[in-house]
Coordinates of C-alpha atoms in Angstrom, one line a residue:
M1 CA -7.3 -22.0 -13.9
R2 CA -9.1 -19.1 -15.4
Q3 CA -12.8 -19.8 -15.9
T4 CA -16.3 -18.4 -15.6
L5 CA -18.8 -19.1 -13.0
A6 CA -20.9 -20.9 -15.6
D7 CA -18.1 -23.5 -15.8
L8 CA -18.7 -24.5 -12.2
R9 CA -21.4 -27.1 -11.2
D10 CA -24.0 -26.0 -8.8
G11 CA -22.9 -27.5 -5.5
E12 CA -19.3 -27.9 -6.5
A13 CA -17.0 -28.3 -3.6
F14 CA -13.7 -26.4 -2.7
D15 CA -11.5 -26.7 0.3
L16 CA -11.1 -23.0 0.5
V17 CA -12.9 -20.0 -1.0
V18 CA -11.2 -16.6 -0.8
L19 CA -13.2 -13.4 -1.2
G20 CA -10.8 -10.8 -2.5
A21 CA -7.7 -11.0 -4.7
G22 CA -5.4 -8.5 -3.2
G23 CA -2.1 -9.3 -1.5
A24 CA -3.7 -11.0 1.6
G25 CA -6.3 -13.0 -0.4
L26 CA -3.8 -14.3 -3.0
S27 CA -1.5 -15.2 -0.2
A28 CA -4.2 -17.2 1.6
A29 CA -5.0 -19.0 -1.7
A30 CA -1.3 -19.8 -2.3
F31 CA -0.7 -21.1 1.2
A32 CA -3.7 -23.4 0.9
G33 CA -2.5 -24.5 -2.5
I34 CA 0.9 -25.5 -1.0
D35 CA -0.9 -28.0 1.1
G36 CA -2.8 -29.4 -1.9
A37 CA -6.1 -27.7 -1.2
R38 CA -8.6 -27.0 -4.0
V39 CA -9.0 -23.3 -4.0
L40 CA -11.4 -20.8 -5.5
V41 CA -10.6 -17.1 -5.5
I42 CA -13.4 -14.6 -6.0
E43 CA -12.7 -11.0 -7.1
S44 CA -15.5 -8.5 -7.5
T45 CA -13.6 -6.2 -10.0
A46 CA -12.2 -7.0 -13.4
F47 CA -8.6 -7.2 -12.0
V48 CA -6.7 -8.9 -9.3
G49 CA -4.3 -7.1 -7.0
G50 CA -6.4 -4.7 -5.0
T51 CA -4.5 -1.8 -3.4
T52 CA -1.4 -4.0 -3.1
A53 CA -1.0 -3.8 -6.8
W54 CA -0.8 0.0 -6.5
S55 CA 1.6 0.0 -3.5
A56 CA 5.3 -0.4 -3.0
G57 CA 4.6 -4.0 -1.9
T58 CA 6.7 -3.5 1.2
T59 CA 6.0 -6.3 3.7
W60 CA 6.9 -5.6 7.4
I61 CA 7.8 -8.9 9.2
P62 CA 10.5 -9.0 11.8
L63 CA 13.1 -11.7 12.3
T64 CA 12.8 -13.5 8.9
H65 CA 15.7 -15.5 7.4
L66 CA 16.5 -12.4 5.2
A67 CA 16.9 -10.0 8.1
S68 CA 20.4 -11.2 9.1
Q69 CA 21.7 -10.0 5.7
V70 CA 21.5 -6.4 7.0
N71 CA 20.7 -6.6 10.7
A72 CA 21.9 -9.6 12.6
D73 CA 21.4 -7.9 15.9
D74 CA 17.6 -7.6 15.8
T75 CA 15.8 -9.8 18.4
A76 CA 12.3 -11.0 19.2
E77 CA 12.4 -8.9 22.4
A78 CA 13.2 -5.8 20.5
A79 CA 10.4 -6.3 18.1
R80 CA 7.9 -7.0 20.9
T81 CA 9.2 -3.9 22.8
F82 CA 8.7 -1.8 19.7
L83 CA 5.2 -3.0 19.0
D84 CA 4.1 -2.7 22.6
A85 CA 5.4 0.9 22.7
A86 CA 3.8 1.8 19.4
V87 CA 0.4 0.0 19.7
G88 CA -0.1 -0.5 23.4
D89 CA -3.7 -1.5 24.3
R90 CA -5.2 -0.3 21.0
A91 CA -5.1 -3.9 19.7
D92 CA -5.1 -7.4 21.2
P93 CA -1.6 -8.3 22.2
A94 CA -2.3 -12.0 21.5
L95 CA -2.5 -11.1 17.8
R96 CA 0.8 -9.3 17.9
A97 CA 2.3 -12.3 19.6
A98 CA 1.0 -14.6 16.9
F99 CA 2.3 -12.3 14.2
L100 CA 5.8 -12.3 15.7
R101 CA 5.7 -16.0 16.4
H102 CA 4.7 -17.1 12.9
G103 CA 6.0 -14.3 10.7
A104 CA 9.4 -15.9 9.9
E105 CA 7.9 -19.3 9.1
A106 CA 5.2 -17.7 6.8
V107 CA 8.0 -15.9 4.9
A108 CA 10.1 -19.1 4.7
S109 CA 7.1 -21.1 3.4
V110 CA 6.1 -18.6 0.8
E111 CA 9.7 -18.2 -0.5
R112 CA 10.3 -22.0 -0.5
H113 CA 7.0 -23.1 -2.2
T114 CA 5.9 -20.2 -4.4
H115 CA 7.3 -17.7 -6.8
L116 CA 7.2 -14.9 -4.3
K117 CA 10.8 -13.8 -3.4
Y118 CA 12.0 -10.9 -1.3
R119 CA 15.0 -8.7 -0.7
V120 CA 15.9 -6.4 2.2
R121 CA 17.4 -2.9 2.0
P122 CA 20.5 -1.9 4.0
F123 CA 18.5 1.2 5.2
H124 CA 14.7 1.1 5.6
P125 CA 13.8 2.4 9.0
D126 CA 10.7 1.9 11.1
Y127 CA 8.5 5.0 10.9
L128 CA 8.4 5.5 14.7
S129 CA 12.2 5.2 14.9
E130 CA 12.3 7.2 18.1
L131 CA 10.6 4.3 20.0
P132 CA 12.5 1.6 21.9
G133 CA 13.1 -1.5 19.9
S134 CA 12.9 0.2 16.6
T135 CA 15.4 -0.7 13.8
L136 CA 16.9 1.1 10.8
C137 CA 16.7 -2.0 8.6
G138 CA 15.9 -5.7 8.3
R139 CA 12.1 -5.8 9.0
A140 CA 10.8 -4.4 5.8
L141 CA 10.9 -6.8 2.9
E142 CA 10.5 -5.9 -0.8
P143 CA 9.3 -8.2 -3.6
L144 CA 11.9 -8.9 -6.2
P145 CA 11.1 -7.5 -9.7
F146 CA 9.3 -10.0 -12.0
D147 CA 9.0 -10.7 -15.6
G148 CA 5.2 -10.4 -16.3
R149 CA 5.6 -12.4 -19.6
L150 CA 5.8 -15.5 -17.5
L151 CA 2.1 -15.1 -16.7
G152 CA 1.0 -15.6 -20.3
D153 CA -2.6 -14.7 -20.8
W154 CA -3.0 -14.3 -17.0
L155 CA -1.1 -11.0 -17.3
A156 CA -4.5 -9.5 -18.4
L157 CA -5.8 -10.2 -14.9
L158 CA -3.3 -8.0 -13.2
R159 CA -4.6 -4.6 -12.1
P160 CA -2.6 -1.9 -14.1
P161 CA -0.4 0.5 -12.1
L162 CA -1.6 4.0 -11.4
P163 CA -0.6 6.1 -14.3
E164 CA 0.7 8.8 -12.0
F165 CA 3.4 6.4 -10.7
T166 CA 4.6 5.5 -14.1
V167 CA 6.5 7.4 -16.8
L168 CA 6.6 7.3 -20.6
G169 CA 3.1 5.9 -21.1
G170 CA 3.0 3.4 -18.3
M171 CA 6.6 2.3 -17.7
A172 CA 6.9 1.3 -14.0
V173 CA 9.8 2.7 -12.0
D174 CA 11.2 2.1 -8.5
R175 CA 13.7 3.7 -6.3
D176 CA 16.6 2.1 -8.2
D177 CA 15.5 3.6 -11.5
I178 CA 15.0 7.2 -10.4
P179 CA 18.7 8.2 -10.1
H180 CA 19.4 6.8 -13.5
L181 CA 16.3 8.5 -15.0
L182 CA 17.3 11.9 -13.5
G183 CA 20.9 11.5 -14.4
W184 CA 20.6 9.9 -17.8
N185 CA 22.7 12.6 -19.5
K186 CA 25.4 12.7 -16.8
S187 CA 26.9 9.2 -17.0
A188 CA 27.3 6.5 -19.6
K189 CA 26.1 3.9 -17.1
S190 CA 22.8 5.8 -16.5
F191 CA 22.3 6.5 -20.2
A192 CA 22.7 2.8 -21.0
Y193 CA 20.4 1.8 -18.1
V194 CA 17.6 4.2 -19.3
V195 CA 17.9 3.1 -22.9
R196 CA 17.6 -0.6 -21.8
I197 CA 14.5 -0.2 -19.7
V198 CA 12.8 2.2 -22.2
L199 CA 13.4 -0.1 -25.1
R200 CA 12.1 -3.0 -23.1
H201 CA 9.0 -1.1 -22.3
A202 CA 8.4 0.0 -25.9
I203 CA 8.6 -3.6 -27.1
D204 CA 6.3 -4.7 -24.2
R205 CA 3.7 -2.1 -25.3
L206 CA 3.7 -3.5 -28.9
R207 CA 3.6 -7.1 -27.9
H208 CA 1.5 -7.1 -24.7
G209 CA -0.2 -3.8 -24.6
R210 CA 1.4 -2.9 -21.3
G211 CA 4.8 -3.1 -19.5
T212 CA 5.9 -6.5 -18.3
R213 CA 8.8 -5.3 -16.2
L214 CA 6.9 -5.6 -12.9
L215 CA 8.1 -3.9 -9.8
M216 CA 7.0 -3.4 -6.2
G217 CA 3.3 -4.3 -5.5
Q218 CA 2.8 -5.3 -9.2
A219 CA 5.6 -7.9 -8.8
L220 CA 4.2 -9.2 -5.5
I221 CA 0.8 -9.8 -7.0
A222 CA 2.2 -11.3 -10.3
R223 CA 4.4 -13.7 -8.4
L224 CA 1.4 -15.0 -6.3
L225 CA -0.7 -15.1 -9.4
L226 CA 1.8 -17.3 -11.3
T227 CA 1.9 -19.6 -8.2
L228 CA -1.9 -20.0 -8.3
R229 CA -1.8 -20.7 -12.0
E230 CA 0.7 -23.5 -11.5
Q231 CA -1.2 -24.8 -8.4
G232 CA -4.4 -25.1 -10.5
A233 CA -6.5 -22.6 -8.5
S234 CA -9.6 -21.2 -10.0
V235 CA -9.7 -17.4 -10.2
L236 CA -13.0 -15.7 -11.0
T237 CA -13.1 -11.9 -11.6
D238 CA -16.2 -9.7 -12.0
T239 CA -17.9 -12.1 -9.5
R240 CA -19.7 -11.3 -6.2
A241 CA -20.6 -13.4 -3.2
T242 CA -24.3 -12.7 -2.5
A243 CA -24.7 -14.9 0.6
L244 CA -22.8 -17.0 3.1
H245 CA -24.6 -20.1 4.3
R246 CA -24.0 -21.3 7.9
D247 CA -25.2 -24.6 9.3
A248 CA -24.5 -26.5 12.5
N249 CA -20.8 -27.0 11.5
G250 CA -20.3 -23.3 10.6
V251 CA -20.0 -21.6 7.2
S252 CA -20.4 -24.4 4.7
A253 CA -21.4 -22.8 1.4
L254 CA -21.8 -19.5 -0.4
T255 CA -23.8 -18.1 -3.3
L256 CA -21.9 -16.5 -6.1
E257 CA -23.1 -14.3 -9.0
Q258 CA -21.4 -13.4 -12.2
R259 CA -23.1 -11.5 -15.1
G260 CA -26.5 -13.1 -14.4
T261 CA -25.2 -16.6 -13.6
T262 CA -25.6 -17.9 -10.0
R263 CA -24.0 -20.8 -8.4
R264 CA -24.0 -22.3 -4.8
V265 CA -20.6 -23.4 -3.9
V266 CA -19.8 -25.8 -1.1
V267 CA -16.8 -25.1 1.0
K268 CA -15.2 -27.7 3.2
G269 CA -12.4 -25.8 5.0
G270 CA -13.8 -22.3 5.1
V271 CA -14.2 -18.9 3.5
V272 CA -11.4 -16.2 3.9
L273 CA -12.6 -12.6 3.9
A274 CA -9.9 -10.6 2.2
S275 CA -11.9 -8.0 0.2
G276 CA -9.9 -5.0 1.2
G277 CA -11.9 -3.4 4.0
F278 CA -14.9 -1.1 4.4
N279 CA -13.5 2.1 2.8
R280 CA -15.9 2.3 -0.2
H281 CA -19.0 1.1 1.7
A282 CA -21.1 4.3 1.6
Q283 CA -22.9 3.9 4.9
R284 CA -20.0 2.6 6.9
R285 CA -17.7 5.2 5.4
A286 CA -20.1 8.0 6.4
Q287 CA -20.2 6.6 10.0
M288 CA -16.5 5.9 10.4
L289 CA -14.9 8.5 8.2
P290 CA -17.2 11.5 8.5
G291 CA -16.3 14.5 6.3
V292 CA -13.9 12.5 4.1
P293 CA -15.6 11.9 0.7
D294 CA -15.1 8.6 -1.1
A295 CA -13.4 10.6 -3.9
W296 CA -10.5 11.2 -1.5
C297 CA -9.8 7.5 -1.0
V298 CA -6.4 6.4 -2.3
G299 CA -7.4 2.6 -2.2
A300 CA -8.4 0.4 -5.1
P301 CA -12.1 0.4 -6.2
G302 CA -13.0 -3.0 -5.0
H303 CA -13.1 -2.1 -1.3
T304 CA -16.9 -1.8 -1.2
G305 CA -17.5 -3.7 2.0
G306 CA -20.1 -5.9 0.4
A307 CA -18.6 -9.0 1.8
H308 CA -18.7 -7.5 5.3
E309 CA -22.5 -7.4 5.2
L310 CA -22.5 -11.1 4.4
A311 CA -20.1 -11.8 7.3
E312 CA -22.2 -9.8 9.7
A313 CA -25.3 -11.8 8.6
V314 CA -23.6 -15.0 10.0
G315 CA -22.5 -13.4 13.2
A316 CA -19.2 -11.7 12.6
V317 CA -18.6 -8.3 14.3
Y318 CA -16.1 -5.5 14.1
A319 CA -13.5 -5.2 16.9
P320 CA -13.4 -2.0 18.9
G321 CA -10.5 0.1 20.1
A322 CA -8.3 1.4 17.2
L323 CA -6.6 4.8 17.3
S324 CA -8.1 5.4 13.9
P325 CA -10.5 3.3 11.7
A326 CA -8.3 4.0 8.7
Y327 CA -4.8 4.7 7.6
W328 CA -4.0 8.0 6.0
A329 CA -1.8 9.9 3.7
P330 CA -2.0 13.5 2.4
A331 CA -3.1 13.5 -1.2
S332 CA -3.5 15.9 -4.1
H333 CA -6.2 15.6 -6.8
R334 CA -6.0 16.1 -10.5
R335 CA -8.6 15.3 -13.2
R336 CA -7.3 13.0 -15.9
A337 CA -8.0 13.4 -19.6
D338 CA -10.6 10.7 -19.4
G339 CA -12.5 12.6 -16.8
S340 CA -11.5 10.4 -13.8
V341 CA -9.7 12.0 -10.8
A342 CA -6.2 10.9 -9.9
V343 CA -5.7 10.8 -6.1
F344 CA -2.0 11.1 -5.6
P345 CA -0.6 10.2 -2.2
H346 CA 2.3 12.3 -1.0
F347 CA 4.3 9.6 0.8
V348 CA 7.9 10.6 0.8
F349 CA 8.9 12.3 -2.5
D350 CA 8.3 16.0 -1.7
R351 CA 6.9 17.2 1.6
A352 CA 10.0 16.4 3.7
K353 CA 12.5 17.7 1.2
P354 CA 14.6 20.8 1.8
G355 CA 12.8 24.0 0.6
T356 CA 9.2 22.9 1.3
V357 CA 6.6 24.0 3.8
I358 CA 3.0 23.1 4.4
V359 CA 0.5 25.7 5.7
N360 CA -3.1 25.9 6.6
Q361 CA -5.6 28.4 5.2
A362 CA -4.3 31.1 7.5
G363 CA -0.8 30.7 6.0
R364 CA 0.6 29.0 9.1
R365 CA 2.2 25.6 9.7
F366 CA 0.3 23.0 11.7
V367 CA 2.4 19.9 11.4
N368 CA 5.9 18.4 11.1
E369 CA 6.1 17.9 7.4
S370 CA 8.6 15.1 7.7
T371 CA 6.4 12.8 9.9
S372 CA 4.9 9.6 8.5
Y373 CA 2.1 10.0 6.1
H374 CA -0.4 8.4 8.6
L375 CA 0.5 10.7 11.4
F376 CA 0.3 13.6 8.9
G377 CA -3.2 12.6 7.9
L378 CA -4.3 12.4 11.5
A379 CA -2.7 15.7 12.4
M380 CA -4.3 17.4 9.4
Q381 CA -7.8 16.3 10.5
A382 CA -7.2 17.2 14.2
A383 CA -5.8 20.7 13.2
H384 CA -8.7 21.3 10.9
R385 CA -11.0 21.4 14.0
E386 CA -9.1 24.4 15.3
S387 CA -8.2 26.3 12.1
P388 CA -9.2 25.3 8.5
C389 CA -6.5 23.2 6.8
I390 CA -8.4 21.0 4.4
P391 CA -7.1 21.7 1.9
A392 CA -3.7 22.6 3.1
Y393 CA -1.0 23.9 0.8
L394 CA 2.4 22.3 0.0
I395 CA 4.6 25.2 -1.0
T396 CA 8.1 25.3 -2.6
D397 CA 10.2 27.6 -4.7
A398 CA 11.7 27.3 -8.1
D399 CA 14.7 25.3 -6.9
G400 CA 12.6 22.9 -4.9
L401 CA 10.2 22.3 -7.8
W402 CA 13.0 21.6 -10.2
K403 CA 15.0 19.3 -7.9
Y404 CA 12.2 17.4 -6.1
G405 CA 9.0 18.0 -8.0
L406 CA 5.7 18.6 -6.3
G407 CA 3.1 15.8 -6.3
Q408 CA 2.3 14.8 -9.8
V409 CA 4.8 17.4 -11.1
R410 CA 8.0 15.4 -11.4
P411 CA 11.5 16.6 -10.8
H412 CA 13.1 18.4 -13.7
E413 CA 9.7 19.0 -15.3
R414 CA 10.0 21.9 -17.8
R415 CA 6.4 21.8 -19.1
L416 CA 4.4 23.3 -16.3
Q417 CA 1.7 24.9 -18.3
T418 CA -0.8 22.0 -18.2
Y419 CA -0.5 21.7 -14.5
L420 CA -1.0 25.5 -14.1
A421 CA -3.9 25.6 -16.6
D422 CA -6.0 22.9 -14.9
G423 CA -5.3 24.4 -11.4
Y424 CA -3.3 21.5 -10.0
L425 CA -0.3 23.7 -9.6
T426 CA -0.5 27.4 -8.4
R427 CA 2.3 29.8 -9.2
G428 CA 3.2 33.2 -7.8
A429 CA 6.0 35.6 -8.9
T430 CA 6.2 36.6 -5.2
L431 CA 5.0 35.0 -1.9
D432 CA 2.4 37.8 -1.7
E433 CA 1.1 36.9 -5.2
L434 CA 1.0 33.2 -4.3
A435 CA -0.9 34.0 -1.1
A436 CA -3.4 36.1 -3.0
Q437 CA -4.1 33.3 -5.4
L438 CA -4.5 30.8 -2.6
K439 CA -6.5 33.3 -0.5
L440 CA -4.0 33.1 2.4
D441 CA -2.9 35.9 4.7
A442 CA 0.2 37.2 3.0
A443 CA 1.8 38.5 6.2
N444 CA 1.4 35.1 7.8
L445 CA 2.9 33.3 4.8
R446 CA 5.8 35.6 4.7
Q447 CA 6.5 35.1 8.4
T448 CA 6.2 31.3 8.0
V449 CA 8.7 31.2 5.2
W450 CA 11.0 33.5 7.0
A451 CA 11.0 31.1 10.0
M452 CA 11.6 28.1 7.7
N453 CA 14.6 29.9 6.2
E454 CA 16.0 30.4 9.7
Y455 CA 15.4 26.8 10.6
A456 CA 17.2 25.8 7.4
R457 CA 20.2 27.9 8.4
T458 CA 20.4 26.5 12.0
G459 CA 19.1 23.0 11.2
V460 CA 16.7 23.2 14.1
D461 CA 12.9 23.5 13.7
T462 CA 11.9 25.0 17.0
Q463 CA 8.2 24.8 16.1
F464 CA 7.6 21.2 15.1
A465 CA 11.0 19.5 15.4
R466 CA 11.2 18.6 11.7
G467 CA 13.9 16.2 10.8
T468 CA 14.7 15.0 14.3
T469 CA 14.4 11.3 14.0
A470 CA 16.2 8.8 11.8
Y471 CA 13.0 8.1 9.8
Q472 CA 12.3 11.8 9.2
R473 CA 15.8 12.5 8.1
A474 CA 15.6 9.5 5.7
N475 CA 12.7 11.3 4.0
G476 CA 14.9 14.3 3.4
D477 CA 17.7 14.6 0.9
A478 CA 20.9 12.7 1.9
T479 CA 22.9 14.9 -0.5
W480 CA 21.8 18.2 1.0
T481 CA 24.7 20.3 2.3
G482 CA 22.7 22.0 5.1
P483 CA 22.7 20.9 8.7
N484 CA 19.3 19.2 8.4
P485 CA 18.4 17.1 5.4
T486 CA 14.8 18.0 5.6
L487 CA 15.3 21.8 5.9
G488 CA 16.3 24.2 3.1
P489 CA 15.6 27.8 2.2
I490 CA 12.5 28.9 0.3
E491 CA 13.7 32.0 -1.5
R492 CA 14.1 31.8 -5.3
A493 CA 11.0 33.0 -7.3
P494 CA 8.6 31.9 -8.6
F495 CA 6.9 30.1 -5.8
Y496 CA 4.5 27.1 -6.3
A497 CA 1.8 25.2 -4.3
V498 CA -0.4 22.2 -4.6
K499 CA -3.5 21.5 -2.4
L500 CA -3.4 18.6 0.0
Y501 CA -6.4 16.6 1.4
P502 CA -6.5 13.7 3.9
G503 CA -6.8 10.5 1.9
D504 CA -7.5 7.1 3.4
I505 CA -5.2 4.4 2.1
G506 CA -6.6 1.4 3.9
A507 CA -8.9 0.2 6.7
A508 CA -7.6 -0.3 10.2
A509 CA -11.0 -1.3 11.6
G510 CA -12.2 -4.7 10.7
F511 CA -13.6 -8.0 12.0
A512 CA -12.6 -9.4 15.4
T513 CA -10.6 -12.6 15.0
D514 CA -8.6 -15.0 17.2
D515 CA -4.9 -15.7 16.6
H516 CA -5.7 -18.2 13.8
A517 CA -7.6 -15.5 11.9
R518 CA -10.9 -17.1 12.7
T519 CA -13.7 -14.6 13.0
L520 CA -15.5 -14.1 16.3
D521 CA -19.1 -13.3 17.1
G522 CA -20.4 -10.7 19.6
Q523 CA -19.7 -13.1 22.5
G524 CA -16.2 -13.8 21.4
R525 CA -16.9 -17.2 20.1
V526 CA -15.3 -18.6 16.9
I527 CA -17.5 -18.7 13.8
P528 CA -16.3 -22.0 12.3
G529 CA -15.3 -21.8 8.7
L530 CA -15.1 -18.0 8.4
Y531 CA -11.7 -16.3 8.5
A532 CA -10.6 -12.7 7.9
C533 CA -7.2 -11.3 7.0
G534 CA -5.7 -8.2 5.4
N535 CA -7.8 -5.1 5.8
D536 CA -11.0 -7.1 6.5
M537 CA -9.4 -8.1 9.8
Q538 CA -9.1 -5.7 12.6
S539 CA -5.5 -4.4 12.3
I540 CA -3.1 -5.9 14.8
M541 CA -1.5 -2.4 14.8
G542 CA -4.6 -0.8 16.3
G543 CA -4.8 2.0 13.8
V544 CA -1.1 2.9 14.4
Y545 CA 1.3 2.9 11.5
P546 CA 4.7 2.1 13.1
A547 CA 6.6 1.0 10.1
P548 CA 6.5 0.5 6.3
G549 CA 4.4 -2.4 5.1
I550 CA 2.3 -3.0 8.3
T551 CA -0.8 -3.9 6.4
I552 CA 0.8 -6.2 3.8
G553 CA 3.0 -8.0 6.4
P554 CA 0.3 -9.0 8.8
G555 CA -1.9 -9.8 5.8
L556 CA 0.6 -12.4 4.7
V557 CA 1.1 -13.9 8.2
F558 CA -2.6 -14.2 9.0
A559 CA -3.3 -15.5 5.5
Y560 CA -0.8 -18.2 6.3
L561 CA -2.5 -19.0 9.6
A562 CA -6.0 -18.9 8.1
A563 CA -5.1 -21.2 5.2
R564 CA -3.4 -23.7 7.5
D565 CA -6.3 -23.9 9.8
A566 CA -8.9 -24.1 7.0
V567 CA -7.0 -26.8 5.2
A568 CA -6.8 -28.9 8.4
R569 CA -10.6 -28.3 8.9
A570 CA -11.3 -29.4 5.3
R571 CA -9.6 -32.7 6.0
Q572 CA -11.4 -33.2 9.2
V573 CA -15.0 -32.4 8.1
G574 CA -14.9 -33.5 4.5
G575 CA -11.8 -35.5 3.7
K576 CA -10.0 -35.0 0.5
S577 CA -11.8 -32.8 -2.0
D578 CA -12.9 -34.0 -5.4
A579 CA -9.8 -32.4 -7.0
S580 CA -6.7 -34.5 -7.7
V581 CA -4.2 -31.9 -6.5
A582 CA -1.1 -33.3 -5.0
P583 CA 0.3 -31.8 -1.8
N584 CA 3.0 -29.2 -2.4
A585 CA 2.0 -29.3 -6.0
I586 CA 4.3 -26.4 -6.9
Q587 CA 7.9 -27.1 -6.7
P588 CA 10.6 -24.5 -5.8
P589 CA 10.7 -22.2 -8.9
S590 CA 13.6 -22.4 -11.2
T591 CA 16.2 -19.7 -11.1
A592 CA 15.0 -18.4 -14.5
S593 CA 11.5 -17.7 -13.3
V594 CA 12.4 -15.7 -10.2
A595 CA 15.5 -13.7 -11.3
P596 CA 15.3 -9.9 -11.0
V597 CA 14.1 -8.3 -14.2
T598 CA 16.1 -5.5 -15.6

């Protein structure tokens, strides 16, 4: 139920308290609710959803009951081989083993007992597709679209999508919509499709103030939120935990504050840390991500690390050993009309498409443009130590801009003047003119583009091997007629560029835990009653990004393990809570409530 902190009694008891209402936190709450626990969710911002609500919502978990629909040949041994090759000793192998052992049962449970439903794509490759044990499909799950009207007044709790990832004043789109939107005037089917979703959005705006056709991460969060509503969970927004209280039995209470009201809440099973990671904690960011300002962060605003200080006060410690303390993506920046700055991550839409190149401040390439966004971000920072490439420049010609867009400039965009006027987009009638405006060495830029045009002709990038793996080629253009779907000529004037910066998209460094998501102290001992999952937990991937959805997938699985352990603990130390919530209170949802929304 939605309520305020003032509605709670001082000393009121819950079986589980979750700090953070992103994908991992809401999953932990829902799993506990399945077992009849009394649950309280605390969110420090005005909205639930965290960065998950801004994401594609992809959930990477091998060997689920859905995988056989597209890849019946995948095996546990292949998944283990892949993760061992990708992650190695950068993370505790016992945590990877727990993830693989319990992943399928976590997905089966959430699909059976909640509104969260998934689908698999026939082609959705692991990012490190060159490694042994990788697959081209079956491990990456996507949440089904959802009708946000089913949330009623709880729709107002959902974090709105990023405006830059919507069209027509906030209409959400996904990969299935894009071909219809680009081809609306080329077929009756696409025209009817676009008319239908645009009319739906217009009606939603009038009735609800926002779109209710929820896709990707928005759908994932909304489905969990509806589950919590039906389970009777309490969800408090704009609320902070100011202290965790530990006694001889472990973490047994916490102090909460909301708009001047303070309450001490008793917790029987435990507290789950799922606040999104350290990324916006000023001191820790300066220490762990030096030289990367907070303004470059792609994540949601609630990741302040405030809950981390409370956990450390009761003995929790960060785990060592990750490849990187954060996950990365190249991002471009543009000031919005309200004065805020949009940080736009360049995941797959432009930089690996034919007719593009990325150069440093000397006008030379420094990276394989078709590599994963995480590896790109790491390479950018490493290369910057040798030759300045922050910012770097993503360059295309008139054909590339029209066909694929460039960052916030969408494909088939005719009105470029506003992007040019505010400096987001730079244009040159010639390569030399573009180089002069970007302060690049013109001869170097001409040589770089000449080489790219040769690579486009032969299909072979002899410098950085662009487009040589299944994943990289998937990021190109499957309709391209050249020999390599990621390589095309850059030759038709005018030429365009946007600036790219490394943007952190989530934390990889977090608290040390065991394979039940129980936090550990500096001596490796369990802290009873304190759990961590999502980006508050040290990534089981060790700062490596081997596949899509490798934060949300482990977040779900370890939320499942944490909730199961905490509910069992609640029954042991406190018996049944003072709430009359029946086990498995939510029944399998009706077909009407989970059908894809079109």
